[in-house]
mmCIF file of C-alpha atoms and ligand atoms in Angstrom:
data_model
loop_
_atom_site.group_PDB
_atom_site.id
_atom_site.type_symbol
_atom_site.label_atom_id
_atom_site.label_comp_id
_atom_site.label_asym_id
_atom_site.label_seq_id
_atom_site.Cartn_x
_atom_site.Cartn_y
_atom_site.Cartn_z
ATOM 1 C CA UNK A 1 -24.811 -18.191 7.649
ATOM 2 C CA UNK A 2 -26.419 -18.645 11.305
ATOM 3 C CA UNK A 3 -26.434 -16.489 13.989
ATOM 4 C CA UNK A 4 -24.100 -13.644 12.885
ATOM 5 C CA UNK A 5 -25.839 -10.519 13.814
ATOM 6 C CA UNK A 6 -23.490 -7.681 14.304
ATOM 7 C CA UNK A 7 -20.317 -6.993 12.186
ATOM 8 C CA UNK A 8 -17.455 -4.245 13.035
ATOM 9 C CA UNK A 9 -15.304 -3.026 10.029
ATOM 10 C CA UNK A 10 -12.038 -1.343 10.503
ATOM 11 C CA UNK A 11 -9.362 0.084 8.262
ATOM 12 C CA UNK A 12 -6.126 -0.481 9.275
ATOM 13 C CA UNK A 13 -2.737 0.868 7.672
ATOM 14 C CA UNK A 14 -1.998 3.940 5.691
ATOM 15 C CA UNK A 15 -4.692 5.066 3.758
ATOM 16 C CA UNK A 16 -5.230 4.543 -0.169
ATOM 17 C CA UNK A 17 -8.096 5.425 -3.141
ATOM 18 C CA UNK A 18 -10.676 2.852 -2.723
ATOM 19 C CA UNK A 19 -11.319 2.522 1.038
ATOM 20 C CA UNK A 20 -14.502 4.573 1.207
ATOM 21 C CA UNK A 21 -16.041 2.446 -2.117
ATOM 22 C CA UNK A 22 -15.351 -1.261 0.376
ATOM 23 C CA UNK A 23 -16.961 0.382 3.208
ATOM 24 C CA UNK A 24 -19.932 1.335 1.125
ATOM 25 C CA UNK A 25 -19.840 -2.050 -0.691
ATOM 26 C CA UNK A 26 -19.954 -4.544 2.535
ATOM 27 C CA UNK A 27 -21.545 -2.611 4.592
ATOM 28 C CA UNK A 28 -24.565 -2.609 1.683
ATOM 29 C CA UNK A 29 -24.203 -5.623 0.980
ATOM 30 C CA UNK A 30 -24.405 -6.738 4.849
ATOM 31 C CA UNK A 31 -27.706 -4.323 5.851
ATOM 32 C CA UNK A 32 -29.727 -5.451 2.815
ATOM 33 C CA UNK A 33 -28.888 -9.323 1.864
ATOM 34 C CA UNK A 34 -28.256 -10.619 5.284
ATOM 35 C CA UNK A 35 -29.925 -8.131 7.630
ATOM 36 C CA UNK A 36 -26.997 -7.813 9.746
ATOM 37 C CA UNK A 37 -25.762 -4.490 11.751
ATOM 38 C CA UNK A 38 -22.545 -2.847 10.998
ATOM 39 C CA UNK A 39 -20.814 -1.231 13.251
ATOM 40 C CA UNK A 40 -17.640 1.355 11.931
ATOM 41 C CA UNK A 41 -14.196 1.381 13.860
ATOM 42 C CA UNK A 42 -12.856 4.786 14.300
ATOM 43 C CA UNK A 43 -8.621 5.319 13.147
ATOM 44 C CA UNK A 44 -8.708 1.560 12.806
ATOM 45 C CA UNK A 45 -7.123 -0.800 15.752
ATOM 46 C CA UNK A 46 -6.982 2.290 17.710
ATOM 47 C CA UNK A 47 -10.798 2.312 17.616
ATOM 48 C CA UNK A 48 -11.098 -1.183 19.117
ATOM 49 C CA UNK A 49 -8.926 -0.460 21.590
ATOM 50 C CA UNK A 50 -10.540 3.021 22.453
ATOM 51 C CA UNK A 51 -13.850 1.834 22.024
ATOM 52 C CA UNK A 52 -14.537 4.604 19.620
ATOM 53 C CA UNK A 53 -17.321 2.923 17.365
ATOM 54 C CA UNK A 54 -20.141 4.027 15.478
ATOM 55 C CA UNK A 55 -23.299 2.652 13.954
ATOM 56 C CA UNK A 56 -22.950 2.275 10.126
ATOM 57 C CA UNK A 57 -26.841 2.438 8.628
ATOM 58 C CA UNK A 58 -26.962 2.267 4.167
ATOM 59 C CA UNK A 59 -27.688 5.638 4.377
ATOM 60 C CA UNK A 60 -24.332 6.407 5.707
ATOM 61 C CA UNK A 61 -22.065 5.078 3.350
ATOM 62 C CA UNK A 62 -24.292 6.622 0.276
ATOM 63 C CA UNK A 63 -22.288 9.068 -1.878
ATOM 64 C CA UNK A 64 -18.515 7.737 -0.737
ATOM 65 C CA UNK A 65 -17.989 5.461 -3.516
ATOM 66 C CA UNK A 66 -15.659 8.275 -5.172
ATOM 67 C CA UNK A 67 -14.152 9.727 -2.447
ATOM 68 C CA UNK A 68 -10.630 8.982 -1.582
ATOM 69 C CA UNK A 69 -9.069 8.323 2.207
ATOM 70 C CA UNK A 70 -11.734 7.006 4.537
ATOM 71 C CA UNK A 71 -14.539 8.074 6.758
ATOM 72 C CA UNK A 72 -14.018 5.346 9.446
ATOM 73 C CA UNK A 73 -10.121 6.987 9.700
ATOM 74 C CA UNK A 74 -6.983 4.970 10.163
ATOM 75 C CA UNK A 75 -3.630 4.819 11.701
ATOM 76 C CA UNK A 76 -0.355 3.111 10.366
ATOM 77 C CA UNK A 77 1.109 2.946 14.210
ATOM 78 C CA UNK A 78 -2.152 1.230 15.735
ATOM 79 C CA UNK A 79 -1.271 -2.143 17.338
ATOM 80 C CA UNK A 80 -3.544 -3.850 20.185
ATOM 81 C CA UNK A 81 -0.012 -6.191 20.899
ATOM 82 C CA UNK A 82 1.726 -3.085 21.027
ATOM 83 C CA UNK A 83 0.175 -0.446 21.971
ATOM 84 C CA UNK A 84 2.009 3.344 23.100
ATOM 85 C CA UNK A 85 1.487 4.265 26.265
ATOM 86 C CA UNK A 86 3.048 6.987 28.554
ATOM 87 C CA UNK A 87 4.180 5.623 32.301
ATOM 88 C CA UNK A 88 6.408 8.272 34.309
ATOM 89 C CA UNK A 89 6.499 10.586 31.487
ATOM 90 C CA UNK A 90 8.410 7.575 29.245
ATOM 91 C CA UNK A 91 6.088 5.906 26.163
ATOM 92 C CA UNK A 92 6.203 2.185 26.490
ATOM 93 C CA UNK A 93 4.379 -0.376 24.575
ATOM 94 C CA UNK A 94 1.609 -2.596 26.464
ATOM 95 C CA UNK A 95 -0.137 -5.803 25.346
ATOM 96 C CA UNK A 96 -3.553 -4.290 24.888
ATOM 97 C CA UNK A 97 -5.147 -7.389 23.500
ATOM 98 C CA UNK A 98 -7.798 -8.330 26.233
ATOM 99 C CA UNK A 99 -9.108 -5.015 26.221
ATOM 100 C CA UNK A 100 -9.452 -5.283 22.380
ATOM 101 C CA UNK A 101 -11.070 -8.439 23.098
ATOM 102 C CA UNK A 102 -13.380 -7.213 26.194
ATOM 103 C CA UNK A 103 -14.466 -4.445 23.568
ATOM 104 C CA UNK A 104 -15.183 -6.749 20.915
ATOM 105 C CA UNK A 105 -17.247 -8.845 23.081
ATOM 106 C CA UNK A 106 -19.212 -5.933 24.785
ATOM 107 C CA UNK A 107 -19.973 -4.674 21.340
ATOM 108 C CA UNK A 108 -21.146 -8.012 20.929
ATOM 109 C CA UNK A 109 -19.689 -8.201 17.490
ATOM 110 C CA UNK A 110 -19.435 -11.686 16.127
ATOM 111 C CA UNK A 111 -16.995 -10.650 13.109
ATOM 112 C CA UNK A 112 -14.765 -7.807 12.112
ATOM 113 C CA UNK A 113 -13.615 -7.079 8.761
ATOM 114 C CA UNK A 114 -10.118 -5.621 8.799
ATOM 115 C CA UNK A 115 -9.624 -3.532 5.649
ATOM 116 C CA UNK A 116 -5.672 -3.371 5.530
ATOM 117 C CA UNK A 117 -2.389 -4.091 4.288
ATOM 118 C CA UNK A 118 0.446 -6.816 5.608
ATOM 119 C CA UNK A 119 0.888 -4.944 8.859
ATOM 120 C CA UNK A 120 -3.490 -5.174 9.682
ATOM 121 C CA UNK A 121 -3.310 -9.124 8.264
ATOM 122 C CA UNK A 122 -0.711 -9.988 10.783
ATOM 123 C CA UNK A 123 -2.489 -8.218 13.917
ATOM 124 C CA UNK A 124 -5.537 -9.795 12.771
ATOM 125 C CA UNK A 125 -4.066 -13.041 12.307
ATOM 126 C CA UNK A 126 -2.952 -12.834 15.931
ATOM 127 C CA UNK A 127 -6.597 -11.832 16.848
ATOM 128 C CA UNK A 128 -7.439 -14.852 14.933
ATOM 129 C CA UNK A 129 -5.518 -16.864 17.502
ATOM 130 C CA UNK A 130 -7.406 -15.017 20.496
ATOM 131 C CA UNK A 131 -11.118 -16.599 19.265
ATOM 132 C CA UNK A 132 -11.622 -13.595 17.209
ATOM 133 C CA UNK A 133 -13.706 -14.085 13.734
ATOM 134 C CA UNK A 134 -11.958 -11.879 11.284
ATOM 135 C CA UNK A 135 -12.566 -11.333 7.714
ATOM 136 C CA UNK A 136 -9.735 -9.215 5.741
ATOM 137 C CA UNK A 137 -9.695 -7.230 2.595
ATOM 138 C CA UNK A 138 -6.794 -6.393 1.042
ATOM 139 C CA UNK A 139 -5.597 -2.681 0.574
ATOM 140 C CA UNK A 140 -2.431 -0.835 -0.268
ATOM 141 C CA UNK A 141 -1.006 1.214 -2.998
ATOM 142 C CA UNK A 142 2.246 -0.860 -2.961
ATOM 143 C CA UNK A 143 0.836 -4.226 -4.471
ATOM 144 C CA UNK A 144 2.831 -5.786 -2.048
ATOM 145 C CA UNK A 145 0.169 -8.144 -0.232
ATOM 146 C CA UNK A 146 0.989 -12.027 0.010
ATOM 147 C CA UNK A 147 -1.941 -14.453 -1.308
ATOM 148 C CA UNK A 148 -3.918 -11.847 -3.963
ATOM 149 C CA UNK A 149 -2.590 -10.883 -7.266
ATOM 150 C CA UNK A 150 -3.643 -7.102 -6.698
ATOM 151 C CA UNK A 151 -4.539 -5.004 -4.179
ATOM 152 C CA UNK A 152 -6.888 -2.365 -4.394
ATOM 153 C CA UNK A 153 -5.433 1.438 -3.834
ATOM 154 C CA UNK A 154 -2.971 0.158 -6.497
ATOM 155 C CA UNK A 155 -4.040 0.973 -10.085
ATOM 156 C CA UNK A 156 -5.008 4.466 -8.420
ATOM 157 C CA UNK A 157 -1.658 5.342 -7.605
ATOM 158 C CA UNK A 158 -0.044 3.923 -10.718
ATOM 159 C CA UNK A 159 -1.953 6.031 -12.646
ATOM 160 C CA UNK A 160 -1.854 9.189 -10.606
ATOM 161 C CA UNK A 161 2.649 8.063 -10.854
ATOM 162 C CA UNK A 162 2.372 7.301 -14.378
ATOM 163 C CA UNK A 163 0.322 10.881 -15.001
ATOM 164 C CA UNK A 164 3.617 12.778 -13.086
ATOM 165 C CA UNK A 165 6.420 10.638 -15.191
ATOM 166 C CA UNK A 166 4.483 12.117 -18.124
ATOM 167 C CA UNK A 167 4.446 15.423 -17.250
ATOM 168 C CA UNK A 168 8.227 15.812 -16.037
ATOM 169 C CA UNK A 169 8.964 14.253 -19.492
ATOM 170 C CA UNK A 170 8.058 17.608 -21.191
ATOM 171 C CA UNK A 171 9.665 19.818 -18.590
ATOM 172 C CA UNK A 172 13.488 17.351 -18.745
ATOM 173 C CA UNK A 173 12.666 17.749 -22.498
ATOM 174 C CA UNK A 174 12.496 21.556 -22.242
ATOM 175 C CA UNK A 175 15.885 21.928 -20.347
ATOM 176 C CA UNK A 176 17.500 18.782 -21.363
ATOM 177 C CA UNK A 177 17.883 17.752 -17.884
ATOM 178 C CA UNK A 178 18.029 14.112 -16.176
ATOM 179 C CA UNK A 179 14.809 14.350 -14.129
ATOM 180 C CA UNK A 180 14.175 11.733 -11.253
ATOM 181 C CA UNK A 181 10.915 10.441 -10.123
ATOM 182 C CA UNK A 182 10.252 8.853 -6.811
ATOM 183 C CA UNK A 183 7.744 7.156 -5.954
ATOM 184 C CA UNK A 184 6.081 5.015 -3.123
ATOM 185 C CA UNK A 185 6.213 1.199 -2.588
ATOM 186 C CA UNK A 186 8.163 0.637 0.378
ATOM 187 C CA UNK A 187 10.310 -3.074 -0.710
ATOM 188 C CA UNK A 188 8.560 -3.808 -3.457
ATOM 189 C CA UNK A 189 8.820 -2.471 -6.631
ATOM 190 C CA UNK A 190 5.030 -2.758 -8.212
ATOM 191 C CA UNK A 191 4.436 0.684 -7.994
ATOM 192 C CA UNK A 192 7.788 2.146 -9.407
ATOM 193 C CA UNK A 193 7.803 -0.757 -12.163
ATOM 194 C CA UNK A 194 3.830 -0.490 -13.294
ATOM 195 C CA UNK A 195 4.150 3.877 -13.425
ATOM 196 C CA UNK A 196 7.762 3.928 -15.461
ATOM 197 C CA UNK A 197 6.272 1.233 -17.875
ATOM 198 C CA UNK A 198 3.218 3.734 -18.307
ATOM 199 C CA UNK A 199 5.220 6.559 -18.241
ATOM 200 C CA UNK A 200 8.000 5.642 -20.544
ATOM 201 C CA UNK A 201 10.491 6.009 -18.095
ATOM 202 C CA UNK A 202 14.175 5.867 -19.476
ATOM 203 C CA UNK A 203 15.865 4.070 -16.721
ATOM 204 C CA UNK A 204 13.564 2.413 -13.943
ATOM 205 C CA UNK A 205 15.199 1.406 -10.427
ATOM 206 C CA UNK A 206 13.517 -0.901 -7.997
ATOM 207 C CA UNK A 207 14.497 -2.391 -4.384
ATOM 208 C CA UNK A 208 14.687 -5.721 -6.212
ATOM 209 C CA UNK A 209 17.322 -4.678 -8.493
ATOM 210 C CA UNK A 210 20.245 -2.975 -6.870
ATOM 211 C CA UNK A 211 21.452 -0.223 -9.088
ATOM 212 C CA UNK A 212 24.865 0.101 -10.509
ATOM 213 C CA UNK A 213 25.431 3.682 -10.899
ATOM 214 C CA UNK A 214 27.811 3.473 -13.385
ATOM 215 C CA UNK A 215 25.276 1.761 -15.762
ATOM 216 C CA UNK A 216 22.692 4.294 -14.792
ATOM 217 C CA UNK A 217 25.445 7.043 -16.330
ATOM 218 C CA UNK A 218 26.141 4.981 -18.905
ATOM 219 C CA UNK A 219 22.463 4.496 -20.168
ATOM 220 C CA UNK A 220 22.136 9.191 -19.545
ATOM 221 C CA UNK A 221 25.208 10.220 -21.596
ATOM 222 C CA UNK A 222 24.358 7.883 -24.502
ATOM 223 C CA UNK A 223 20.866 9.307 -24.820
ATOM 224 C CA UNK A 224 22.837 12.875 -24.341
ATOM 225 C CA UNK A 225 25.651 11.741 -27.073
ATOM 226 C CA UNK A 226 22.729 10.382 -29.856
ATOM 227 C CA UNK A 227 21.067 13.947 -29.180
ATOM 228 C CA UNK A 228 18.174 12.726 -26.865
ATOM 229 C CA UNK A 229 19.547 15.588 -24.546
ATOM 230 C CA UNK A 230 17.060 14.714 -21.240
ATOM 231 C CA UNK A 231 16.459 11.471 -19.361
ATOM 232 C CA UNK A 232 13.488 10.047 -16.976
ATOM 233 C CA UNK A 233 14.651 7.610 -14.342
ATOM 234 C CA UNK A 234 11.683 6.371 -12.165
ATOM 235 C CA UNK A 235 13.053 5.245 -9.112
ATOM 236 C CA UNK A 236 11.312 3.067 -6.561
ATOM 237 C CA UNK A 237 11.916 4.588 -2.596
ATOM 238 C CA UNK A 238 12.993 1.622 -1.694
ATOM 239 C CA UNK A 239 16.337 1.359 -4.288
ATOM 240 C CA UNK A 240 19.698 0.845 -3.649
ATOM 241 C CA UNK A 241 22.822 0.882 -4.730
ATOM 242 C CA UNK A 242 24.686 -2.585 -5.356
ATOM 243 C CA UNK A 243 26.767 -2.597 -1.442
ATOM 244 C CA UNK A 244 24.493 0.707 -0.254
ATOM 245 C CA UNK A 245 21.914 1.078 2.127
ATOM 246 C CA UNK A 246 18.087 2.158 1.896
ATOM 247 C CA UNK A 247 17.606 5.503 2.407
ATOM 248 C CA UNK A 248 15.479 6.229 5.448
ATOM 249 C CA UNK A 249 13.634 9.720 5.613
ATOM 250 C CA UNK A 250 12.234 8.943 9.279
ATOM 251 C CA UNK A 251 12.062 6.379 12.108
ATOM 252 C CA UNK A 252 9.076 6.027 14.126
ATOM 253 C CA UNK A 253 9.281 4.191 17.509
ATOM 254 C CA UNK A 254 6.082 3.409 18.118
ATOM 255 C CA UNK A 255 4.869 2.216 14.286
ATOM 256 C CA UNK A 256 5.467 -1.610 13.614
ATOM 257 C CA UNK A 257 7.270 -0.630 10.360
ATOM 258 C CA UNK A 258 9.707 1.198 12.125
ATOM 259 C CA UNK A 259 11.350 2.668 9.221
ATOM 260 C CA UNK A 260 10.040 5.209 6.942
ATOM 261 C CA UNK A 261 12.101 5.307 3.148
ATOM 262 C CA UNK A 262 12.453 8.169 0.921
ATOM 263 C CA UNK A 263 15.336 11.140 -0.191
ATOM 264 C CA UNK A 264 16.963 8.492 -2.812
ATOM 265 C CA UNK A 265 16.116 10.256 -5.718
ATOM 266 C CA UNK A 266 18.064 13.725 -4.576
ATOM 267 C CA UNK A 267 21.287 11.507 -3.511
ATOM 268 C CA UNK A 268 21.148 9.762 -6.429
ATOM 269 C CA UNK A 269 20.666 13.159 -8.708
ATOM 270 C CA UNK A 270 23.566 14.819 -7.270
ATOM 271 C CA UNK A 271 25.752 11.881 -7.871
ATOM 272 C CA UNK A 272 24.475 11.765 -11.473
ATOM 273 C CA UNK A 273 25.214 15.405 -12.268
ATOM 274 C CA UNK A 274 28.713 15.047 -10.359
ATOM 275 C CA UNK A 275 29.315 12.022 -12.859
ATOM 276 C CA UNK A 276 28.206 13.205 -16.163
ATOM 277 C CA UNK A 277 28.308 17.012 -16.026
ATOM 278 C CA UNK A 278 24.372 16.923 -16.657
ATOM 279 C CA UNK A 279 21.650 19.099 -14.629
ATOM 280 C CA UNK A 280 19.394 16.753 -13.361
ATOM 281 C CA UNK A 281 16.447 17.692 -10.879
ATOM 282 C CA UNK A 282 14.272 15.460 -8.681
ATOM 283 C CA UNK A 283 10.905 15.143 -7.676
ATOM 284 C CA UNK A 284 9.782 13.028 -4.679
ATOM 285 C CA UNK A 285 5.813 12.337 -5.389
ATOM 286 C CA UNK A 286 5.111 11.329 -1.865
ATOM 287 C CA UNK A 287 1.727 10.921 -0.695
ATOM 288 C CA UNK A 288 0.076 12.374 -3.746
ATOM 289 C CA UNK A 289 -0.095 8.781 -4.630
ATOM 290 C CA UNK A 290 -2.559 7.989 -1.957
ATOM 291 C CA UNK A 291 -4.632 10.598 -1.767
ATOM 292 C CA UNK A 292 -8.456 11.519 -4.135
ATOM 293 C CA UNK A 293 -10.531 9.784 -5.927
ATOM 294 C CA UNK A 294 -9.980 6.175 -7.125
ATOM 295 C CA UNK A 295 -9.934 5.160 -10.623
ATOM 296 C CA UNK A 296 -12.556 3.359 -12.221
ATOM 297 C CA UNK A 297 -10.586 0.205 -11.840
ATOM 298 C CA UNK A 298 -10.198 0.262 -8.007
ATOM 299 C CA UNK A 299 -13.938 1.271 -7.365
ATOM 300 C CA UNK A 300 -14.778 -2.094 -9.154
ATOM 301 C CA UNK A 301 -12.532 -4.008 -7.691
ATOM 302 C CA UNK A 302 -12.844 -2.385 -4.175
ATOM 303 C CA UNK A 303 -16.892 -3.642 -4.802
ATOM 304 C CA UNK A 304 -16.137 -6.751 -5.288
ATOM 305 C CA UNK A 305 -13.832 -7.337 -2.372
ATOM 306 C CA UNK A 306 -16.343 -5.367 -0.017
ATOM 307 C CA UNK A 307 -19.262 -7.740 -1.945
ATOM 308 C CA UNK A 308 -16.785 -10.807 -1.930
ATOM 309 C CA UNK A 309 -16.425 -9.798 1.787
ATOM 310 C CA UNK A 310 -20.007 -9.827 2.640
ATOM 311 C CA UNK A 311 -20.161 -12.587 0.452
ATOM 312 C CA UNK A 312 -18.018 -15.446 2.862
ATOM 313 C CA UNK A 313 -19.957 -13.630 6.212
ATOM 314 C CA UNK A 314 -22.674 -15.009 4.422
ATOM 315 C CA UNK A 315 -21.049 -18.702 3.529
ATOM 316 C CA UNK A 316 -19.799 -19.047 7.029
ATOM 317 C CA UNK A 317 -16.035 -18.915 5.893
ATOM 318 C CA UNK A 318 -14.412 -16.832 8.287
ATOM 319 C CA UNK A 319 -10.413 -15.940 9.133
ATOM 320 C CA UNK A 320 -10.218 -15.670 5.196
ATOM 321 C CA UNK A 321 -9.129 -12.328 3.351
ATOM 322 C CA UNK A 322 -10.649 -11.930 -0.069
ATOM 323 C CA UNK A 323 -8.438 -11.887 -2.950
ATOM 324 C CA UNK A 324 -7.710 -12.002 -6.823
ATOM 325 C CA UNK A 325 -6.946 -14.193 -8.289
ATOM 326 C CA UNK A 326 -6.492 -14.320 -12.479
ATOM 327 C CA UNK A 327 -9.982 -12.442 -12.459
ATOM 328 C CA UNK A 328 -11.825 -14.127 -9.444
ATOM 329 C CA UNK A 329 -12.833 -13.470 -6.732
ATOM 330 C CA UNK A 330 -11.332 -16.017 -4.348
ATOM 331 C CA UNK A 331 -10.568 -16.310 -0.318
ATOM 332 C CA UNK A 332 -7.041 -17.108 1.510
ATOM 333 C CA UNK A 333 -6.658 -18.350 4.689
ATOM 334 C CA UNK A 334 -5.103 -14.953 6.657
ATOM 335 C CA UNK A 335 -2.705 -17.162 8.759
ATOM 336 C CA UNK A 336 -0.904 -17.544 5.223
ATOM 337 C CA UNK A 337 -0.845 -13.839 4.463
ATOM 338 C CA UNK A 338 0.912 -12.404 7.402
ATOM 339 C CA UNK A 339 4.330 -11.113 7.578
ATOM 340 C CA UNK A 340 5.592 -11.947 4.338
ATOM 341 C CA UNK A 341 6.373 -8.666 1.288
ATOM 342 C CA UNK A 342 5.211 -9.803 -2.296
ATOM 343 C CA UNK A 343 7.866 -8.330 -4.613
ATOM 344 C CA UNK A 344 8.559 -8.055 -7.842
ATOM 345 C CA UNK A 345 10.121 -11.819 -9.506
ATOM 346 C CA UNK A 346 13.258 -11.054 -11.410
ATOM 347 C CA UNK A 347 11.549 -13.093 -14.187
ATOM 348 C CA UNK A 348 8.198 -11.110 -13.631
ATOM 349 C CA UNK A 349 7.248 -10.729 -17.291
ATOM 350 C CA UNK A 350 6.952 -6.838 -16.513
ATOM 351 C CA UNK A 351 10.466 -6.863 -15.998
ATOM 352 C CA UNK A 352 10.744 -8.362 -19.216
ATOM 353 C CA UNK A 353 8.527 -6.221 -21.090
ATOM 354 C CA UNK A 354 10.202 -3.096 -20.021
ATOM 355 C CA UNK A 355 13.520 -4.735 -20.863
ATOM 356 C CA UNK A 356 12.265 -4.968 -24.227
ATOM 357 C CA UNK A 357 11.346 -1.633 -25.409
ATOM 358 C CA UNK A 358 14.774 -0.784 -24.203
ATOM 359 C CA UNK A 359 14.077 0.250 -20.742
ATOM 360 C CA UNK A 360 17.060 0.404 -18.718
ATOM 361 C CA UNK A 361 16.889 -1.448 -15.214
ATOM 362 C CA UNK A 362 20.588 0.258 -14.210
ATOM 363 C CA UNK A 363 22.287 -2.615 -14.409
ATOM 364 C CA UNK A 364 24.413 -3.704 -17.463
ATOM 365 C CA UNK A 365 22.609 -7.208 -16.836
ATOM 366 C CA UNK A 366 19.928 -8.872 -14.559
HETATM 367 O O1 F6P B 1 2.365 1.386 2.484
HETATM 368 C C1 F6P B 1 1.910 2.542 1.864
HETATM 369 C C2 F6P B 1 2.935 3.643 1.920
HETATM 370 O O2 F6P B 1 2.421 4.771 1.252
HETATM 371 C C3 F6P B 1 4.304 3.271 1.393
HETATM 372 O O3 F6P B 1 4.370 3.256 -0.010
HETATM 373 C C4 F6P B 1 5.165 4.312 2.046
HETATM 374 O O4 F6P B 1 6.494 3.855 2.168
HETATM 375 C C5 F6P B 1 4.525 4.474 3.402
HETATM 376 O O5 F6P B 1 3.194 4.004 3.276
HETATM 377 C C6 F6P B 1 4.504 5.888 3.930
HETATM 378 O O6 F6P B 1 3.990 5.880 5.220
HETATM 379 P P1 F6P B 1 3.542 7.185 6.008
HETATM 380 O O7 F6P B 1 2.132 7.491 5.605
HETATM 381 O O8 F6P B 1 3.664 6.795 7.437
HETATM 382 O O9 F6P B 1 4.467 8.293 5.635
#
């Protein structure tokens, strides 16, 4: 490492367990092995664009390893390419990108780390392009993220999806009911696939696999014949039907992902109970999967990419993103990250497992 004095970190993207332990862990690892400055982003690009910054010293990011969201803040709609902005009382979208650089270079930051998700890798893969030294770390709950084999925010809100598929099992068993989880992941079905393993789900239904619904009935009124009178079907946000559409819950102009999913599970419940005569019930899980403390598992992991982070600063290697790989810490070029969803292989052995201990996928084959 020569020369690098003063690093910015930013989180970017919605918000998952785990961001608060990579602040702590670079910014550490930064101040006290390579005597270099940090400097914290406020609500992520928006902060760079704002110039809303703010020393980070150790002492600061003491006692956050636990805590869940992030103190820096975020924002899923922040883009410096395409920024909102109002002009005769109409919101258009400017090219903000010289100011983000101007910023950069006043704040005479020679690297930022961008703590985010696909939609923060490809913004800072265009910043890349501008001269800008970026280093990312890879965050979301939905697994989704090109080039790592996890990302951290993940095993958090498995768990915390798994621990709610458990507890509606009692409650369907109680009132023999066909109970529906939903849960997060936008396209990919990590999330949906990893919590209805753990949770024993009956019938699990990701955007991979487009559902047949007679199969799904199929799969509810045997269990109801052989006297298993209740059923759990975890079912991703981002499932369909085989012909149907994704169910949208809200658009949002100004957000690069314009489309917000979620409201399958209650469709798809009313169309079970108009099928098979059974009361079914659903539960949408929403943003409790993002939100307190991370697990043990992400607080390591979200060390060693905030570590791993500080870690290539400190070799020199810049534009990379830290990632896992088997059970190493490795680096990827972010140019190869960008704009490209990681889902779930049909052949994923997960998909196989759950096959095997007679999951149902709601399909009659895959
Ligand atoms: O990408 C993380 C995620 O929680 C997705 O699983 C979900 O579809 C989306 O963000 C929800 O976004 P918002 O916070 O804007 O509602």
């Amino acid at each position: 490492m020569s020369g690098i004095k003063r690093v910015g970190v930013l989180t970017g993207g919605g918000d998952c367990p785990g961001l608060n332990a990579v602040i702590r862990a670079v910014t550490k690892s930064l101040i006290t092995r390579y005597n270099i400055d940090v400097i914290g982003i406020e609500d992520g690009f928006d902060g760079l664009i704002e110039n809303r910054t703010r020393p980070l010293h150790y002492d600061d990011v003491s006692g956050i390893l636990q805590t869940g969201g992030t103190i820096l803040g975020t924002s899923n709609k922040a883009n410096p390419f395409k920024h909102p902005y109002i002009r005769d009382g109409k919101t258009v979208c400017i090219d903000c990108s010289d100011k983000v650089i101007r910023n950069v270079n006043d704040l005479e930051l020679d690297i930022l780390v961008c703590i985010g998700g696909d939609g923060t890798m490809g913004i800072a893969k265009k910043l890349i392009d501008r001269g800008i030294n970026i280093i990312g770390v890879p965050k979301t709950i939905d697994n989704d993220l090109y080039g790592t084999d996890i990302t951290f925010g993940y095993d958090t809100a498995v768990s915390i999806a798994a621990e709610a598929v458990d507890r509606i099992h009692t409650t369907a068993q109680s009132h023999h009911r066909v109970m529906l989880v939903e849960i997060m992941g936008r396209y990919a079905g990590w999330l949906t696939l990893g919590a209805g393993i753990a949770g024993g789900a009956d019938i699990i239904l990701i955007p991979e696999i487009d559902y047949d619904l007679d199969a799904i009935c199929k799969v509810v009124e045997k269990r109801s014949k052989k006297g298993r009178r209740f059923s759990i079907i975890a079912v991703a946000e981002g499932a369909k039907e085989k012909g149907g559409e994704l169910t949208i819950s809200r658009y949002i102009k100004d957000s690069p992902d314009k489309f917000r999913l979620g409201g399958i599970s209650v469709n798809l419940g009313n169309e079970i109970e108009d099928r098979t005569g059974l009361e079914t019930r659903a539960t949408i899980l929403g943003h409790l999967q993002r939100g307190g403390t991370p697990t043990a598992y992400d607080r390591i992991l979200s060390t060693r990419y905030g570590v791993g982070a500080a870690d290539l600063i400190g070799k020199g290697i810049l534009n990379h993103m830290v990632a896992l790989q088997g059970n190493k810490i490795v680096s990827v070029p972010i140019e190869q990250i960008g704009g490209k969803t990681r889902t779930v292989p049909l052949h994923d052995e997960l998909i196989n497992a759950a096959l095997e201990v007679g999951t149902s996928l709601g399909v009659e084959e895959i």
